[in-house]
PDB file of C-alpha atoms and ligand atoms in Angstrom:
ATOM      1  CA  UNK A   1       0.000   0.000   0.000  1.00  0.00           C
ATOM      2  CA  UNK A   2       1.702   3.277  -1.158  1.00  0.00           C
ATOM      3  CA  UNK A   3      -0.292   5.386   1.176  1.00  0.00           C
ATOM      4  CA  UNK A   4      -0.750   3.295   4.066  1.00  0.00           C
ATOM      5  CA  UNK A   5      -2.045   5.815   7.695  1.00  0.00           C
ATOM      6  CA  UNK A   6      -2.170   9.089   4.968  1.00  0.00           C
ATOM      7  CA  UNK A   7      -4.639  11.685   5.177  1.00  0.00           C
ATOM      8  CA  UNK A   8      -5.421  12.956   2.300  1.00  0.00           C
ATOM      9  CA  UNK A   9      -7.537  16.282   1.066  1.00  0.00           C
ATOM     10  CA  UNK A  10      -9.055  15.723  -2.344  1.00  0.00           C
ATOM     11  CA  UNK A  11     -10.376  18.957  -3.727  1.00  0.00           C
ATOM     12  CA  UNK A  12     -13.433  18.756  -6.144  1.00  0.00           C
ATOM     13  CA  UNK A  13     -13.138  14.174  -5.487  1.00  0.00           C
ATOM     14  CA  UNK A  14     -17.036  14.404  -6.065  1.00  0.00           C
ATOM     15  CA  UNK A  15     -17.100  13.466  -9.520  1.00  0.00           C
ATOM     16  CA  UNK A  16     -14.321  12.362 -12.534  1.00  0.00           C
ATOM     17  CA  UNK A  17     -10.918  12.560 -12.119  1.00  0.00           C
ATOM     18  CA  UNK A  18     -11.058  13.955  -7.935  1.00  0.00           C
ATOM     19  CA  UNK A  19     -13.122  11.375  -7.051  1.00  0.00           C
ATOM     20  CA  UNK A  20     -11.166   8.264  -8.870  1.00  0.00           C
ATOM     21  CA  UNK A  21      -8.090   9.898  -7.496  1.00  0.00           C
ATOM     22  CA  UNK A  22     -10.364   9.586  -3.977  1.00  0.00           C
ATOM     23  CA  UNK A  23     -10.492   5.740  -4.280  1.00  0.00           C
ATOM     24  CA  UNK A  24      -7.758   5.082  -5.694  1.00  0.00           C
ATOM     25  CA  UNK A  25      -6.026   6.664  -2.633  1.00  0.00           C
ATOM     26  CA  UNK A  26      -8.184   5.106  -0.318  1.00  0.00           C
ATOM     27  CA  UNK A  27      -7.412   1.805  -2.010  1.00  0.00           C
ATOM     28  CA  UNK A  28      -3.722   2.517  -1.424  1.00  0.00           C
ATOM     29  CA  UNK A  29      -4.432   3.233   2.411  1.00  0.00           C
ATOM     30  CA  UNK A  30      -5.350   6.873   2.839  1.00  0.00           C
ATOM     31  CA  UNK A  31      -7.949   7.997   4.911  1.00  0.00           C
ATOM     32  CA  UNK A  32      -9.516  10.782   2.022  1.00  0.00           C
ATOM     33  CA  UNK A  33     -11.584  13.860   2.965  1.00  0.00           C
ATOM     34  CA  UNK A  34     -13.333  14.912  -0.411  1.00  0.00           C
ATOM     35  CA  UNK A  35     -14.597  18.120  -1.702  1.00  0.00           C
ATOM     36  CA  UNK A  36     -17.143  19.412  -3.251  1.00  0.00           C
ATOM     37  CA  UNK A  37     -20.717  21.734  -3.789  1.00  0.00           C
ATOM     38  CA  UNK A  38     -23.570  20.159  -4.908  1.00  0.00           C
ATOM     39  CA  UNK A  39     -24.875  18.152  -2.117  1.00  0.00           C
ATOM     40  CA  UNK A  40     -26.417  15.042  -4.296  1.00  0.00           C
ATOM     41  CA  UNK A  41     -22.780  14.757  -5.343  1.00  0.00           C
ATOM     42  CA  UNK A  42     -21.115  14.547  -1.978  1.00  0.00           C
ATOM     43  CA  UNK A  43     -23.793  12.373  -0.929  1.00  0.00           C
ATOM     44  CA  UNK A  44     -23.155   9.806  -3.879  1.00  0.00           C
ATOM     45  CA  UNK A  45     -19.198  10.393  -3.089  1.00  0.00           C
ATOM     46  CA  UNK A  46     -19.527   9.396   0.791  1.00  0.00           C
ATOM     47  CA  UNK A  47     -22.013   6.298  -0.674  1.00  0.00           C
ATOM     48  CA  UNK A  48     -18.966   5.167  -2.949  1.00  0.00           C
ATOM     49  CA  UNK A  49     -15.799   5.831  -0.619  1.00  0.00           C
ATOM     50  CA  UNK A  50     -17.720   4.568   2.771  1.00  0.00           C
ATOM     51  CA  UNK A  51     -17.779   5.435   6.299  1.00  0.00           C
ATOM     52  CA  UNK A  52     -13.655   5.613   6.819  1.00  0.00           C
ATOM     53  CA  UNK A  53     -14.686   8.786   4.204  1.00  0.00           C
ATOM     54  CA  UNK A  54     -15.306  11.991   4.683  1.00  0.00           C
ATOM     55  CA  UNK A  55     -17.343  14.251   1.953  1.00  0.00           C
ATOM     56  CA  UNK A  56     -17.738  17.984   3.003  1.00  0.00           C
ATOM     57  CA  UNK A  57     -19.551  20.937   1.170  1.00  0.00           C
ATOM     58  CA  UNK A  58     -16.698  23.322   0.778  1.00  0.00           C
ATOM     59  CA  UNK A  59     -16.727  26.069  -2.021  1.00  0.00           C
ATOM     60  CA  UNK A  60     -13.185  26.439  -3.830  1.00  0.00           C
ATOM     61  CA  UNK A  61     -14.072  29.651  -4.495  1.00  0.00           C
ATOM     62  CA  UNK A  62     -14.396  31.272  -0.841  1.00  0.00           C
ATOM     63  CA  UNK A  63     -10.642  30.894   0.977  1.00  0.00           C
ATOM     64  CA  UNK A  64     -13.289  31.091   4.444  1.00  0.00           C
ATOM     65  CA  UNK A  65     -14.333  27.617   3.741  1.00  0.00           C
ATOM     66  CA  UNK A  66     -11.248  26.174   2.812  1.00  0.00           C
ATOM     67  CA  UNK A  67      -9.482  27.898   5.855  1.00  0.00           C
ATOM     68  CA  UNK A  68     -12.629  26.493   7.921  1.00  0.00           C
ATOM     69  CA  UNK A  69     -12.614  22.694   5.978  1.00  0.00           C
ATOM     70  CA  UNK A  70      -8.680  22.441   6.603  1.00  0.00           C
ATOM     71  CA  UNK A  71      -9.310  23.439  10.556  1.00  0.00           C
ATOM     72  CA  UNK A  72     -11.549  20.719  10.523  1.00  0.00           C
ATOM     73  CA  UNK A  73      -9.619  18.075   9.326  1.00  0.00           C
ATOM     74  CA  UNK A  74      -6.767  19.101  11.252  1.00  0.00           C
ATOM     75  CA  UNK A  75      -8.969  18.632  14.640  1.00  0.00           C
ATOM     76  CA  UNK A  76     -10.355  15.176  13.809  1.00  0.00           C
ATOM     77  CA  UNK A  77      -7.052  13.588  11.880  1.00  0.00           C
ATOM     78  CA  UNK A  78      -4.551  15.976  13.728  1.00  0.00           C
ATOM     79  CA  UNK A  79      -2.583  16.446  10.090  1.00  0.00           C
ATOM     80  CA  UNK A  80      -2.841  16.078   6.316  1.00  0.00           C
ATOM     81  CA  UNK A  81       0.107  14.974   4.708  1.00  0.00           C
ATOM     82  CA  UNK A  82      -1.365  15.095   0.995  1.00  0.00           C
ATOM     83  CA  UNK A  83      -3.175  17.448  -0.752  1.00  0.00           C
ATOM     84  CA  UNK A  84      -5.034  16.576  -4.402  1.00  0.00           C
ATOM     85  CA  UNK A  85      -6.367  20.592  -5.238  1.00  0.00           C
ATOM     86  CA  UNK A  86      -7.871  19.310  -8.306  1.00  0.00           C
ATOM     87  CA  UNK A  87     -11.349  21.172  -8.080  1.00  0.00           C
ATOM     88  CA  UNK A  88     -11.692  23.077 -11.513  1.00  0.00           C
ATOM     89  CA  UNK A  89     -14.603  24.256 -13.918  1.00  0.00           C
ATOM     90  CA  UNK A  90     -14.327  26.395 -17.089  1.00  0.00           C
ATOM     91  CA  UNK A  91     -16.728  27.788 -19.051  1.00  0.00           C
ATOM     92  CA  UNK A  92     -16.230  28.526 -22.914  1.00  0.00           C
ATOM     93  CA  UNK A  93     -16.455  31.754 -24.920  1.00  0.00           C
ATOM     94  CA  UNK A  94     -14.382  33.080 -27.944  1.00  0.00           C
ATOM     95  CA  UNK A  95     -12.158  36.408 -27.415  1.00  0.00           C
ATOM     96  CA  UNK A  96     -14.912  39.080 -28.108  1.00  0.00           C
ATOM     97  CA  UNK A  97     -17.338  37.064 -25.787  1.00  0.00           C
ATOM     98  CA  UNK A  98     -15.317  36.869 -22.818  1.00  0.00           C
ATOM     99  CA  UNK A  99     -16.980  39.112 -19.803  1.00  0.00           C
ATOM    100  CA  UNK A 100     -14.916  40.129 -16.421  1.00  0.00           C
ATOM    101  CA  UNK A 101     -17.392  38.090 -14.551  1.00  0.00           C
ATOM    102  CA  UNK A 102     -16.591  34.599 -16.453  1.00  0.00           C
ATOM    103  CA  UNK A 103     -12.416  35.469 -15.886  1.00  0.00           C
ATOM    104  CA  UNK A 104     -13.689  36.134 -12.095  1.00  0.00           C
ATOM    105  CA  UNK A 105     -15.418  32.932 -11.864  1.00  0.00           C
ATOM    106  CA  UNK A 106     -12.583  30.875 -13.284  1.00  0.00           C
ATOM    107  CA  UNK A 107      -9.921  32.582 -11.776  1.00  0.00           C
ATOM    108  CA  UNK A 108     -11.522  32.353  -8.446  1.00  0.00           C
ATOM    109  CA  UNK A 109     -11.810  28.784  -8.698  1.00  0.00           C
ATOM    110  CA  UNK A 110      -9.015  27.354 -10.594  1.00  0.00           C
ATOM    111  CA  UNK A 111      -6.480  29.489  -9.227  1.00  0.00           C
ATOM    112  CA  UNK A 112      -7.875  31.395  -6.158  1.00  0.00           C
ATOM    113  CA  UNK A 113      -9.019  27.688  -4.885  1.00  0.00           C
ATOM    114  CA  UNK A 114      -6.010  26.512  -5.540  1.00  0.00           C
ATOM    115  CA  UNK A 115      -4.065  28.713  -3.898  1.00  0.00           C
ATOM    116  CA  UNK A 116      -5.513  29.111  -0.768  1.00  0.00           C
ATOM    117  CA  UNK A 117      -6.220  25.691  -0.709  1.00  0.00           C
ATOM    118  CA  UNK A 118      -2.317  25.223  -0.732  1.00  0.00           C
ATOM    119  CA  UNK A 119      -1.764  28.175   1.530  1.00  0.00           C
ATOM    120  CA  UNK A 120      -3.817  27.293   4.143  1.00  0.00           C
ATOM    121  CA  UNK A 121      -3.291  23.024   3.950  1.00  0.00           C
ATOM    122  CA  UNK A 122       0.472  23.838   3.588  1.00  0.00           C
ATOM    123  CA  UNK A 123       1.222  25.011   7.539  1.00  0.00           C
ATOM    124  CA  UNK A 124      -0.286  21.342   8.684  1.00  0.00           C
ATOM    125  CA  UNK A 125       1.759  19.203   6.448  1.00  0.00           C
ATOM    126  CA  UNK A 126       4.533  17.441   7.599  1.00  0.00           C
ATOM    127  CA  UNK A 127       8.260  16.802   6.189  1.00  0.00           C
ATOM    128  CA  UNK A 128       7.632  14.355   3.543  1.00  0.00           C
ATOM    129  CA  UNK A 129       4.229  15.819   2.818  1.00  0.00           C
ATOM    130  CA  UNK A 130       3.037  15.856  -1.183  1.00  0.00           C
ATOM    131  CA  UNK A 131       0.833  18.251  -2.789  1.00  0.00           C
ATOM    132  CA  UNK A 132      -0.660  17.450  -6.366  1.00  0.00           C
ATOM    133  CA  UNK A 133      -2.522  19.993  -8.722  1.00  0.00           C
ATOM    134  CA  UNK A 134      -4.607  19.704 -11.447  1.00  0.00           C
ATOM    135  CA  UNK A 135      -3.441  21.647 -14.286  1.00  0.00           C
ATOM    136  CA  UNK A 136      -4.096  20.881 -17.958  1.00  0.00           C
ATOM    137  CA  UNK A 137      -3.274  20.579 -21.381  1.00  0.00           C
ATOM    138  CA  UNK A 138      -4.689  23.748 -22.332  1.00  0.00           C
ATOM    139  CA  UNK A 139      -1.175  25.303 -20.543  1.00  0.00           C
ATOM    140  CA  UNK A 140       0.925  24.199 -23.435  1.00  0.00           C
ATOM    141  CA  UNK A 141      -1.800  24.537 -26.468  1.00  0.00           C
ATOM    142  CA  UNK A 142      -3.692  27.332 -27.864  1.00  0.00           C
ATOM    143  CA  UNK A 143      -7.415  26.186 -28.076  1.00  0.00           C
ATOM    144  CA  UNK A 144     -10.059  28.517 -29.439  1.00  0.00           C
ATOM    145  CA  UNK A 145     -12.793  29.517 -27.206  1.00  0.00           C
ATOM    146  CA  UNK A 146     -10.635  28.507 -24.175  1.00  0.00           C
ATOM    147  CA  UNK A 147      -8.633  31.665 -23.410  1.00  0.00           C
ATOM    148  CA  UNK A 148      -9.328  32.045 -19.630  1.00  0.00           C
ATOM    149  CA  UNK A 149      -9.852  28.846 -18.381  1.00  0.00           C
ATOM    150  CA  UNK A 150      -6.386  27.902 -20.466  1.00  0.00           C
ATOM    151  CA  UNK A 151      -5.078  30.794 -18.505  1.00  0.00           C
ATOM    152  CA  UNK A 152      -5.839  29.780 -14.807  1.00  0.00           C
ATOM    153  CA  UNK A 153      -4.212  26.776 -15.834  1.00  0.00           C
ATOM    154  CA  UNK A 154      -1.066  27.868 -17.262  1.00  0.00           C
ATOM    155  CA  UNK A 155      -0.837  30.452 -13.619  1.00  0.00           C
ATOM    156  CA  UNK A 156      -1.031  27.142 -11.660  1.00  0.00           C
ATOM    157  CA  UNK A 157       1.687  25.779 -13.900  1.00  0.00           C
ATOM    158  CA  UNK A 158       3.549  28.801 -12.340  1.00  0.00           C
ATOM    159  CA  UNK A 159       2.928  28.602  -8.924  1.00  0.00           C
ATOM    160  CA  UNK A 160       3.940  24.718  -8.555  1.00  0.00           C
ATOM    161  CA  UNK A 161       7.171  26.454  -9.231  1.00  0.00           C
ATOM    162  CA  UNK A 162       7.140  29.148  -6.963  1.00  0.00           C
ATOM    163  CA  UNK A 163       5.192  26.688  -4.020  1.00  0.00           C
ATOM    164  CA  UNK A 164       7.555  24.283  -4.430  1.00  0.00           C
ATOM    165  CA  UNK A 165      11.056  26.329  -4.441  1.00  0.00           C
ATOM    166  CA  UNK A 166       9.181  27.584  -0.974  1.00  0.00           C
ATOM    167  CA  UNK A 167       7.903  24.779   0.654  1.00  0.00           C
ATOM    168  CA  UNK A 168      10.989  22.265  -0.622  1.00  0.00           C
ATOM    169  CA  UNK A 169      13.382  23.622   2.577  1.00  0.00           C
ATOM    170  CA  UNK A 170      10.325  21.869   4.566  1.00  0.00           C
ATOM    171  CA  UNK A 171      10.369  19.055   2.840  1.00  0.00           C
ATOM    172  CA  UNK A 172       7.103  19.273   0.788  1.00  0.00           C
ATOM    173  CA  UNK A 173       7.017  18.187  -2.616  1.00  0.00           C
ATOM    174  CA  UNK A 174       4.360  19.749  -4.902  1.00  0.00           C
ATOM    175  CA  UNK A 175       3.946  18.612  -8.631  1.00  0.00           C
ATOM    176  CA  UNK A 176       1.215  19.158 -11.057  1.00  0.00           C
ATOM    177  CA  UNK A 177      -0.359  16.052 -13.262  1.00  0.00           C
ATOM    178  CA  UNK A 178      -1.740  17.473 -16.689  1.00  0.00           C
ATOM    179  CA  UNK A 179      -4.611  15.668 -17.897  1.00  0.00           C
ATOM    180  CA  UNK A 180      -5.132  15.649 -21.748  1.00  0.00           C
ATOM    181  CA  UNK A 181      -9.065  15.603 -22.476  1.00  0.00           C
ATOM    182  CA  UNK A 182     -10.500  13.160 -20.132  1.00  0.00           C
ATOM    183  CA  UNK A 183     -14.029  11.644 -20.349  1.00  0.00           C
ATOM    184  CA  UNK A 184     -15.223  13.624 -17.397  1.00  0.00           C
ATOM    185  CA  UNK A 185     -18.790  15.428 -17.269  1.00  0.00           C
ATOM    186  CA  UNK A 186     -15.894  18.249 -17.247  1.00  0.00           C
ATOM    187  CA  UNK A 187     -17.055  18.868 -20.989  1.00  0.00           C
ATOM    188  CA  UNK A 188     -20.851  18.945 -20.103  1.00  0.00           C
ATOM    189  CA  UNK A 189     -20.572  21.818 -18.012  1.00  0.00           C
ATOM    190  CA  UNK A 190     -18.321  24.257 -20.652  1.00  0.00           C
ATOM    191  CA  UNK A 191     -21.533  25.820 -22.088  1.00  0.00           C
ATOM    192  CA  UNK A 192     -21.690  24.395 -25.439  1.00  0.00           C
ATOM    193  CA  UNK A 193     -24.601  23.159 -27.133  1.00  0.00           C
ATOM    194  CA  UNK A 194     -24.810  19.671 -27.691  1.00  0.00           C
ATOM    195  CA  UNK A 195     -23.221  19.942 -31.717  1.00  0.00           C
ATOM    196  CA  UNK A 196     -20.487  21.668 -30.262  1.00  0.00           C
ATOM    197  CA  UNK A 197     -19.391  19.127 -27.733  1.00  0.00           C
ATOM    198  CA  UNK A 198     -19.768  16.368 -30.472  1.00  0.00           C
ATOM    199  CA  UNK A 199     -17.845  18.509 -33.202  1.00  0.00           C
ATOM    200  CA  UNK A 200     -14.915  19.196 -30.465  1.00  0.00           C
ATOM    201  CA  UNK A 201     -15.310  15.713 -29.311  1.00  0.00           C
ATOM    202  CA  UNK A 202     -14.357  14.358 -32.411  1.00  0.00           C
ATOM    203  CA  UNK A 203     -12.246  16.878 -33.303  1.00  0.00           C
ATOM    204  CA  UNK A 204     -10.012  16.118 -30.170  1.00  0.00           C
ATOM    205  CA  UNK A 205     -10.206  12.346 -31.178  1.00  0.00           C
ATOM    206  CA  UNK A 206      -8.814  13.173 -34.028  1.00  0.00           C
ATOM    207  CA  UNK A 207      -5.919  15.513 -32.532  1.00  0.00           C
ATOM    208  CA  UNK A 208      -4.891  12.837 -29.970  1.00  0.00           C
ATOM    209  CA  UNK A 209      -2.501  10.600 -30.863  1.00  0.00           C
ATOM    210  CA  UNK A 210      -3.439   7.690 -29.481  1.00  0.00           C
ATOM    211  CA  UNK A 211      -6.819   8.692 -30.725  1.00  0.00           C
ATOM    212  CA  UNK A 212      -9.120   8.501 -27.580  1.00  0.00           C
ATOM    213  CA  UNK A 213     -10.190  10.516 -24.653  1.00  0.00           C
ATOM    214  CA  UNK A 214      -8.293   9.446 -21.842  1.00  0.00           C
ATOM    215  CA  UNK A 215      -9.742   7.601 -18.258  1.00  0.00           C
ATOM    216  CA  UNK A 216     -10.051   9.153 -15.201  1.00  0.00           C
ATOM    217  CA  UNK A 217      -8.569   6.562 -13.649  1.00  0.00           C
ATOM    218  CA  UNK A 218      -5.659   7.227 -16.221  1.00  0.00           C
ATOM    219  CA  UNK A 219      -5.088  10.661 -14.222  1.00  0.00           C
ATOM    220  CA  UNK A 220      -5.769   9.621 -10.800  1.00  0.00           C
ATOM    221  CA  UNK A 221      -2.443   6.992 -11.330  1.00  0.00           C
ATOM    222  CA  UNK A 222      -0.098  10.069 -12.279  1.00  0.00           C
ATOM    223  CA  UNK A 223      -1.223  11.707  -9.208  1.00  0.00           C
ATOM    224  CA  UNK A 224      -1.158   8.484  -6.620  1.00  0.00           C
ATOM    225  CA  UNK A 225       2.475   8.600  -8.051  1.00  0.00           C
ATOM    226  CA  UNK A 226       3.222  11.882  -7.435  1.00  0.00           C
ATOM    227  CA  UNK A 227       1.683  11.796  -3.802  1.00  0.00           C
ATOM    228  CA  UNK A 228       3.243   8.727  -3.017  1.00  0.00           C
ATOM    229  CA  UNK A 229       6.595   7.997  -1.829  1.00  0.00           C
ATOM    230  CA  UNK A 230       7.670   6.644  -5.636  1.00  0.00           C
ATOM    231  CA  UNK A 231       7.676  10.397  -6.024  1.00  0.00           C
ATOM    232  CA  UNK A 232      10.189  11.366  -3.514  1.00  0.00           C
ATOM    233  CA  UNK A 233      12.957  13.265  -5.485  1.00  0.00           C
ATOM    234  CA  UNK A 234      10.444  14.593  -8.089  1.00  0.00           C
ATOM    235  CA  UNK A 235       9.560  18.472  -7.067  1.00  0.00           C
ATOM    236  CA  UNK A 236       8.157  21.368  -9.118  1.00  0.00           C
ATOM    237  CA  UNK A 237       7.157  19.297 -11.851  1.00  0.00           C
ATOM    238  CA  UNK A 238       4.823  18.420 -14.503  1.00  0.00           C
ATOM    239  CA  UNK A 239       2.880  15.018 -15.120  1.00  0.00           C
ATOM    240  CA  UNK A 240       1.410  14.655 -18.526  1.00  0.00           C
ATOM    241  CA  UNK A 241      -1.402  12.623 -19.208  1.00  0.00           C
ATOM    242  CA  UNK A 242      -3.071  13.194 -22.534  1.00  0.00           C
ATOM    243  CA  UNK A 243      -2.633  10.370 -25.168  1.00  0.00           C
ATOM    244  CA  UNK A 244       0.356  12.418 -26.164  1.00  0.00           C
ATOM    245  CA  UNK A 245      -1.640  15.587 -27.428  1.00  0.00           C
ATOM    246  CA  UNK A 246       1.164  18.234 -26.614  1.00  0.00           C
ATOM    247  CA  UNK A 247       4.231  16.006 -26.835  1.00  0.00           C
ATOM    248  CA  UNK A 248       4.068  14.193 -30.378  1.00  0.00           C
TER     249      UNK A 248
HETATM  250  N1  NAP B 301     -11.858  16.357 -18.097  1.00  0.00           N
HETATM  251  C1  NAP B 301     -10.892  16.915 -18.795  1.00  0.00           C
HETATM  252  O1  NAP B 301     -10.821  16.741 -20.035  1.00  0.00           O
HETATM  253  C2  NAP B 301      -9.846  17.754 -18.127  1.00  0.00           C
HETATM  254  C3  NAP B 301      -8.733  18.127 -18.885  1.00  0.00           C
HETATM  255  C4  NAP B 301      -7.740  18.891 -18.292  1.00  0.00           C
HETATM  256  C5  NAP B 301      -7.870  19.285 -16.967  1.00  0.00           C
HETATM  257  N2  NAP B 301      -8.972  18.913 -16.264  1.00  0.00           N
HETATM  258  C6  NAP B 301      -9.063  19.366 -14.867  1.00  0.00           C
HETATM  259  O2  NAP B 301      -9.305  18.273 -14.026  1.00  0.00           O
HETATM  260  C7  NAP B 301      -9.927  18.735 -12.825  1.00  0.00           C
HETATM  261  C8  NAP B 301     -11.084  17.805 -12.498  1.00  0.00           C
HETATM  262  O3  NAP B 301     -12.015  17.883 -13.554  1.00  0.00           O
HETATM  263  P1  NAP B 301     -12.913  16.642 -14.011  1.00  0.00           P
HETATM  264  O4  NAP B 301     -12.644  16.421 -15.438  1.00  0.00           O
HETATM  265  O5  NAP B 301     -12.787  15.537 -13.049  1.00  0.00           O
HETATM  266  O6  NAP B 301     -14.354  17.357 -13.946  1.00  0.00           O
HETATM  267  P2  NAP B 301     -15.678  17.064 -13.100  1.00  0.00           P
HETATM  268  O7  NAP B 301     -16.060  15.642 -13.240  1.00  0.00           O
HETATM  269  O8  NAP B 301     -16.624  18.124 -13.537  1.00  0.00           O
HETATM  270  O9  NAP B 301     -15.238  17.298 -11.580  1.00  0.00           O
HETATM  271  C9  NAP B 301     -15.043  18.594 -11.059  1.00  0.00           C
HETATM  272  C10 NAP B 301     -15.065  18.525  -9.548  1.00  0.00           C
HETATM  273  O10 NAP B 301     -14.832  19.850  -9.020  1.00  0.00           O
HETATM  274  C11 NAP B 301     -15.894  20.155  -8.107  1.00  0.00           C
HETATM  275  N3  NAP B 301     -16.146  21.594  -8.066  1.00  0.00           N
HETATM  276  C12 NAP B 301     -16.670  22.395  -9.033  1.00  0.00           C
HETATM  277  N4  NAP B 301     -16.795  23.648  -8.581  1.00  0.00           N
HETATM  278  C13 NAP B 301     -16.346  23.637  -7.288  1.00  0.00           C
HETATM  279  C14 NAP B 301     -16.232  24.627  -6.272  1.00  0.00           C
HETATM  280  N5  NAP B 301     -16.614  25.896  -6.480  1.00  0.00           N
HETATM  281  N6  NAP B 301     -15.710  24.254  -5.074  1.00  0.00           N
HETATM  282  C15 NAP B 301     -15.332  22.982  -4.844  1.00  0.00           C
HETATM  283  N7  NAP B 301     -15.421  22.006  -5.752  1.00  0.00           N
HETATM  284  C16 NAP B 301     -15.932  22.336  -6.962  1.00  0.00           C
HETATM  285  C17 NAP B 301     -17.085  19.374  -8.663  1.00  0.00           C
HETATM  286  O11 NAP B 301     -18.115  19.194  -7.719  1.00  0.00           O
HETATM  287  P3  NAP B 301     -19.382  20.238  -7.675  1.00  0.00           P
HETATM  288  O12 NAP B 301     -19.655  20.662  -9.084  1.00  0.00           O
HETATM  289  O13 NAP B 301     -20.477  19.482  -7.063  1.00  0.00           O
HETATM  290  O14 NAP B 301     -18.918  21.376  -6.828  1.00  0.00           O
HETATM  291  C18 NAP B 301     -16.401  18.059  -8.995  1.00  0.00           C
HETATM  292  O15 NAP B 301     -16.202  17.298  -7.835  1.00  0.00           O
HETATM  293  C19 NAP B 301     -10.331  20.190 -13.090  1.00  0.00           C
HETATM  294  O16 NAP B 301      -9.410  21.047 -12.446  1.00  0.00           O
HETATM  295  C20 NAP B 301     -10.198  20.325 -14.595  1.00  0.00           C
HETATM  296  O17 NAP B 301      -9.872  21.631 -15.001  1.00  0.00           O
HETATM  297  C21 NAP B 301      -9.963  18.157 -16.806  1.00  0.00           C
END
């Protein structure tokens, strides 16, 4: 077991990618705490991972709540030694479309959430503590219709960087895994009708080179690796998942 006693904080481990991650970690050992809004979610997510879970309503986008959710799980587990901040939404519009309230909205989730959700987990981790984020292919490709949410994920490129040159002297390792496109509901919720998401579905089947969306469960290995001790000299660093897309 690779995570045998953990505790681990799964952002957004209601649904796709977080919550395969959730059991794959709980599989491995970990005690997981999941994340996430919608309440018939985090029901079905507490129904899947069992009692030894732990699903709470916590909104990514309000640092109050994480601050709040991380006291919490300090106080029952008395640490967290791995953080998945993998909660993430985006929401599609080309250039001329693009309003300040839609950059606010995925800013304050995939980065603001992020962020604090590092920030305030970070103080309670211990030496040897991993911290995984969710970034994205969209970081290394220029995708029409895409700008900010491609953006939020190319700052969070940055910051594993910058969070782990700080928290390495502690002994904290914090790498990103970068999921190509992923059969998720992710897609679902972009705001396209349903032609679009069939045109861009097959367009990205096309694109990939191993010609396929990828698995969840394809993700949520990359990241057991890079919380897990297999990961221990690997810092600051980028996992990519994605059938290829931006490498070949
Ligand atoms: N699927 C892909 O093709 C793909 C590709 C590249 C990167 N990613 C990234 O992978 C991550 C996971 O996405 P997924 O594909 O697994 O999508 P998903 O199935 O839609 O899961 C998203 C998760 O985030 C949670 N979430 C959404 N808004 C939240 C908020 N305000 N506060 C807390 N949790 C929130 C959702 O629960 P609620 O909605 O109930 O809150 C859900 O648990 C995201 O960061 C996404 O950007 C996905």
């Amino acid at each position: 077991m690779k995570l045998k006693n953990k505790v681990a904080l799964v952002t957004g481990g209601t649904s796709g990618i977080g919550l395969e991650a959730a059991k794959l970690f709980q599989k491995e050992g970990a005690t997981v705490i999941v994340t996430g809004t919608t309440q018939s979610r985090l029901d079905e997510a507490a129904r899947i991972l069992g009692d030894s879970a732990i699903a709470l309503k916590v909104d990514s986008r309000d640092p109050a709540q994480i601050d709040r959710a991380i006291v919490d799980i300090v106080e029952s587990h008395g640490r967290i030694d791995i953080v998945f901040a993998n909660a993430g939404a985006g929401q599609a519009a080309p250039l001329e479309a693009v309003t300040p309230e839609q950059i606010e909205a995925q800013f304050s989730l995939n980065f603001n959430g992020v962020f604090f959700t590092i920030q305030k987990a970070a103080p309670h981790l211990p030496k040897g503590g991993a911290i995984v984020v969710t970034t994205s292919f969209l970081n290394e490709t220029g995708t029409p219709g895409l700008s900010i949410l491609s953006a939020t994920k190319a700052a969070l490129r940055s910051l594993v960087r910058t969070a782990g040159a700080e928290l390495a002297p502690r002994g904290i390792r914090i790498n990103a895994v970068s999921p190509g496109p992923i059969a998720t509901p992710f897609h679902t919720k972009l705001g396209l009708s349903d032609k679009e998401l069939a045109d861009a579905g097959a367009a990205i089947e096309a694109a990939v080179p191993l010609k396929r969306f990828g698995e969840a469960q394809e993700v949520a290995r990359a990241a057991l690796f890079l919380a897990s001790e297999d990961a221990s000299f690997v810092t600051g660093t980028e996992v990519v998942v994605d059938g290829g897309l931006t490498q070949l």
